[in-house]
Short mmCIF file of C-alpha atoms in Angstrom, two decimals:
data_model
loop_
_atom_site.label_atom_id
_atom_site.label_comp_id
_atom_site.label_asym_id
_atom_site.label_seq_id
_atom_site.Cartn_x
_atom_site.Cartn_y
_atom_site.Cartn_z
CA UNK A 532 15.93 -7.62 -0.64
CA UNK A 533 13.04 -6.02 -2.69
CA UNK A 534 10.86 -3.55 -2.65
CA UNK A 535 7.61 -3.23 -4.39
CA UNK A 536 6.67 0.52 -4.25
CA UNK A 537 2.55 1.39 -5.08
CA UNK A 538 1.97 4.85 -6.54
CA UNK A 539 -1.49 5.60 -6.55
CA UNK A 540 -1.17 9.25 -8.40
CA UNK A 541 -2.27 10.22 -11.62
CA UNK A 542 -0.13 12.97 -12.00
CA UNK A 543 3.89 11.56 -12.66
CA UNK A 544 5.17 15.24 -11.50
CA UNK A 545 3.75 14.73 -7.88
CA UNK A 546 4.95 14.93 -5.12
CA UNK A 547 3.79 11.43 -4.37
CA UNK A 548 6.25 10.41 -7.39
CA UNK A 549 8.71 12.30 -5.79
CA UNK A 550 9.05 10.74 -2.58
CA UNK A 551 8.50 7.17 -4.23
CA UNK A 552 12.07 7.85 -5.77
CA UNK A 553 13.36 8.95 -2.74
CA UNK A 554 12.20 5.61 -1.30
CA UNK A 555 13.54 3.95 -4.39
CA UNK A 556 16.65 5.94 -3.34
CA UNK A 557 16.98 5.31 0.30
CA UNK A 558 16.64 1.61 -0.86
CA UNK A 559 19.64 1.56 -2.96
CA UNK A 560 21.44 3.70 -0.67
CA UNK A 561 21.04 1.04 2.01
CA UNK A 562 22.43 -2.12 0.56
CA UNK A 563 23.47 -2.18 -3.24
CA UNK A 564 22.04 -5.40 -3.68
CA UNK A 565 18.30 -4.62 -2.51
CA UNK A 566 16.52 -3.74 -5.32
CA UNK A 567 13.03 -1.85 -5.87
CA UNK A 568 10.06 -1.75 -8.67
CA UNK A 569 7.95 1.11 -8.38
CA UNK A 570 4.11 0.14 -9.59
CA UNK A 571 2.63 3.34 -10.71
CA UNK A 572 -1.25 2.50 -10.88
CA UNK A 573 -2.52 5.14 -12.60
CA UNK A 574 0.57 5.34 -15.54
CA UNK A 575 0.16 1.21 -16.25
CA UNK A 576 -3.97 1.62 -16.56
CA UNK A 577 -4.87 -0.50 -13.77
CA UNK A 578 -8.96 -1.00 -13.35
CA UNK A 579 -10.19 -0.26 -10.00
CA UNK A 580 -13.25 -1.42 -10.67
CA UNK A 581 -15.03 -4.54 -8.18
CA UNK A 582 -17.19 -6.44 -10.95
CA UNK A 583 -19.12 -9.02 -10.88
CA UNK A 584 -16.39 -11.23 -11.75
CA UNK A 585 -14.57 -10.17 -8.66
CA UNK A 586 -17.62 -11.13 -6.19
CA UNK A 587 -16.94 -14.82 -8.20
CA UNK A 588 -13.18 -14.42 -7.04
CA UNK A 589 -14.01 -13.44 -3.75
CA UNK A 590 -16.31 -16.36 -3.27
CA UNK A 591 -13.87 -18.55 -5.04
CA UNK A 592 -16.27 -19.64 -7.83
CA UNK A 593 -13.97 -18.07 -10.06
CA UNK A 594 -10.05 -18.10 -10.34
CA UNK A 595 -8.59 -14.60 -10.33
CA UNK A 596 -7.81 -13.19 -13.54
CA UNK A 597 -4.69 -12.47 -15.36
CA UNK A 598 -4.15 -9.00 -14.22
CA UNK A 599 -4.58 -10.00 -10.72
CA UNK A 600 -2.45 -12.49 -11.22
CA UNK A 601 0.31 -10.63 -12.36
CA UNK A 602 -0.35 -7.90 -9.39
CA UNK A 603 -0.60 -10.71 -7.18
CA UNK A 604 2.86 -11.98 -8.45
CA UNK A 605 4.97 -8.89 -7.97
CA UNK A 606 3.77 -8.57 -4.78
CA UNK A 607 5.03 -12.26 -3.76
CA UNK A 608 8.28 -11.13 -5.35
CA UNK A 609 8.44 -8.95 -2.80
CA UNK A 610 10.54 -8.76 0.95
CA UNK A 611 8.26 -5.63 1.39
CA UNK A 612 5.04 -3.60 -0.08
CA UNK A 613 5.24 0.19 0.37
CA UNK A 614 2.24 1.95 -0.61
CA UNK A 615 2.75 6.00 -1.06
CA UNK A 616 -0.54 8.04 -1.62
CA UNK A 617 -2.00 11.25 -1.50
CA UNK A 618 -4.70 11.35 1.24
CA UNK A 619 -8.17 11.53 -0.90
CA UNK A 620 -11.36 12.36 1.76
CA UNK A 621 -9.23 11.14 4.57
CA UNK A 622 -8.32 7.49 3.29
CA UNK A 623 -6.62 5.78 0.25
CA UNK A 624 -7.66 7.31 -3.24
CA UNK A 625 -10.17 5.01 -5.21
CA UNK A 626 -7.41 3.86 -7.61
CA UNK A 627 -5.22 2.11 -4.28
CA UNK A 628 -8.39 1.33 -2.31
CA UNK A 629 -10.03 -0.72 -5.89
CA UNK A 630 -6.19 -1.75 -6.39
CA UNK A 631 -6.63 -3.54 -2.53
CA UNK A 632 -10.18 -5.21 -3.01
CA UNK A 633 -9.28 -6.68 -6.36
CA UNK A 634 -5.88 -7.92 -5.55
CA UNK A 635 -5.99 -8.82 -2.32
CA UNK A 636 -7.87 -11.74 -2.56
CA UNK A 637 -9.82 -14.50 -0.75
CA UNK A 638 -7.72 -17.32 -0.93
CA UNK A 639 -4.56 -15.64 -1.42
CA UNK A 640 -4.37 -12.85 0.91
CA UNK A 641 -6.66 -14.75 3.46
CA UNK A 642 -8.46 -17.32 3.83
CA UNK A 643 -12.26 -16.77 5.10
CA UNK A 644 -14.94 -19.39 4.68
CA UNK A 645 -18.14 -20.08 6.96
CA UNK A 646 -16.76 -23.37 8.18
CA UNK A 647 -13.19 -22.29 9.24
CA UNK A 648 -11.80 -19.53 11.04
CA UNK A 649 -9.98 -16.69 8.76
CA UNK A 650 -6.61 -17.74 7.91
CA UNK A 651 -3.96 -14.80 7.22
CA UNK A 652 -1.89 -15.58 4.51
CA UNK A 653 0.58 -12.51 4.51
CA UNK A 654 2.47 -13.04 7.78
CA UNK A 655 5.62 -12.64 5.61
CA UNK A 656 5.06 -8.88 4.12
CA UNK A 657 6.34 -5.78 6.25
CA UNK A 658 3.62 -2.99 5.06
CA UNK A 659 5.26 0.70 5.17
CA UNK A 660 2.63 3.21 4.18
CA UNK A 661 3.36 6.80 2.79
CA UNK A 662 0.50 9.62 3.11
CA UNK A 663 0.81 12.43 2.14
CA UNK A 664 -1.52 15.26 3.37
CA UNK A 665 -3.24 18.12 2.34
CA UNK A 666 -4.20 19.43 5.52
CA UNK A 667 -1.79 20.19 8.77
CA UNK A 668 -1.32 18.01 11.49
CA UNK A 669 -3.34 20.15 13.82
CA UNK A 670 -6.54 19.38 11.24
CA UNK A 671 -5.56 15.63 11.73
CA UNK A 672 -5.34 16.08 15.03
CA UNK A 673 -8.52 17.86 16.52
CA UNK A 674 -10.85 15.45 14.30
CA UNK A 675 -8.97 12.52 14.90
CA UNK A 676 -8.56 11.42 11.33
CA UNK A 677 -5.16 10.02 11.63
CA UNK A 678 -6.30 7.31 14.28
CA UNK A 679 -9.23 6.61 12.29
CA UNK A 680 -7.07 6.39 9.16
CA UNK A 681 -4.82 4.09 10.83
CA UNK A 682 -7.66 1.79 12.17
CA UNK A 683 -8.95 1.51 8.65
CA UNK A 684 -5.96 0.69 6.52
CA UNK A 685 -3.82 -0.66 9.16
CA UNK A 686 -5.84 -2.98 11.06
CA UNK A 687 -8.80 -3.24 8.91
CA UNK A 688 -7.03 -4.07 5.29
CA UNK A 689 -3.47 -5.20 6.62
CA UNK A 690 -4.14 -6.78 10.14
CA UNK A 691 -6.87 -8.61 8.28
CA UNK A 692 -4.46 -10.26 6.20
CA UNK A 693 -1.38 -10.48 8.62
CA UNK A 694 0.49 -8.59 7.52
CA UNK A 695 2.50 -6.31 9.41
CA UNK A 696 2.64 -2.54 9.09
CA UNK A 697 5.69 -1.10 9.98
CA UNK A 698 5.96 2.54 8.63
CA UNK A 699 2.23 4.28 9.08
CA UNK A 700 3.62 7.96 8.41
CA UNK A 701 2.26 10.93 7.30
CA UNK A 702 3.83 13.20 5.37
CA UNK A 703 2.53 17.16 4.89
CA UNK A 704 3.21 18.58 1.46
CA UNK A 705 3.13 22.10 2.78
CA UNK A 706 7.16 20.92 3.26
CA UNK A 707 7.73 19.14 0.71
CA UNK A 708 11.59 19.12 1.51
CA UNK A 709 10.58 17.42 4.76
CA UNK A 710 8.88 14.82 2.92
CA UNK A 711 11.44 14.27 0.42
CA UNK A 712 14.19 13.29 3.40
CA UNK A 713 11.52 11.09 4.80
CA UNK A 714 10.68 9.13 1.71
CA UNK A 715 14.84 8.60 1.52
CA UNK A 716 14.98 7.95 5.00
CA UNK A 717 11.86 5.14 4.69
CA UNK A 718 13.86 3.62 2.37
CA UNK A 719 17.07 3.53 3.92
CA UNK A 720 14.91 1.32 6.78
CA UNK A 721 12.82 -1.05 5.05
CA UNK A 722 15.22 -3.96 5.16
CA UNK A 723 17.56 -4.75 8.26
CA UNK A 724 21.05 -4.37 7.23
CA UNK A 725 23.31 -6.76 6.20
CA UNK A 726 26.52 -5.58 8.14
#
């Protein structure tokens, strides 16, 4: 099985890179043969931006280009698509979130037109997101931003594709051993085992 793991950090000493090798880890641990890429957004220089050209992709006058091709690609490769973030203003930072509306495409991801109902295309791809949080639980908590976090990403973005989110956790670097054992721990559990 494989694993494509989404860093969206800019900073490769993170803790964010930290628990993505723990994942990467857990992953190996778990089965020798699964196997993991790690796509680090920020390091490989990919553009966020929504242009013009991506309206034309999203309204299918225009084939995707080739770097969404190739994104598009290694996530096909994949038997599951783990994203692991820091939390930015209580949501994805601008690097995954641009990552999302460029990649995830109209026609590939889903398929919406007027004269049809939407069609989701990613049935097949377990989701297991990783935030990690600045704040404490208890923040989280009394302003419900968890539950409104999870409504966004998780049903909003991944619901509206099909595909299934099976991790939604939420890590809190003020333990950042405690995250750690949870990123190896994710990845010991992405893939059923074999035995």
């Amino acid at each position: 099985m494989h694993a494509l793991i989404v860093i969206a950090h800019p900073n490769p000493k993170s803790l964010t890179h930290s628990i993505a090798s723990q994942i990467v880890k857990g992953v190996s641990a778990a089965d020798k043969d699964n196997t993991s890429e790690i796509a680090d957004l920020a390091a490989e220089g990919f553009d966020p931006c929504f242009t013009v050209q991506d309206i034309s992709i999203l309204h299918r006058e225009a084939d995707p280009t080739p770097d969404i091709i190739a994104e598009q690609g290694r996530i096909s490769r994949a038997d599951a698509l783990v994203l692991v973030h820091p939390v930015y203003w209580w949501s994805f930072p601008a690097l995954l979130k641009g990552w999302i509306d460029r990649v995830f495409t109209n026609g590939w991801a889903y398929d919406d037109t007027s004269s049809e109902r939407l069609v989701k295309k990613m049935r097949h791809l377990p989701v297991h997101i990783v935030s990690i949080a600045g704040a404490d639980m208890r923040t989280y908590a009394r302003h419900g931003y968890y539950g409104a976090m999870k409504t966004q990403i998780n049903h909003g973005i991944f619901d509206y594709c099909g595909a299934p989110v099976l991790t939604s956790e939420l890590l809190f670097q003020s333990d950042p051993d405690v995250c750690l054992k949870s990123g190896e721990a994710i990845g010991r559990r992405l893939f059923p085992s074999s035995c």
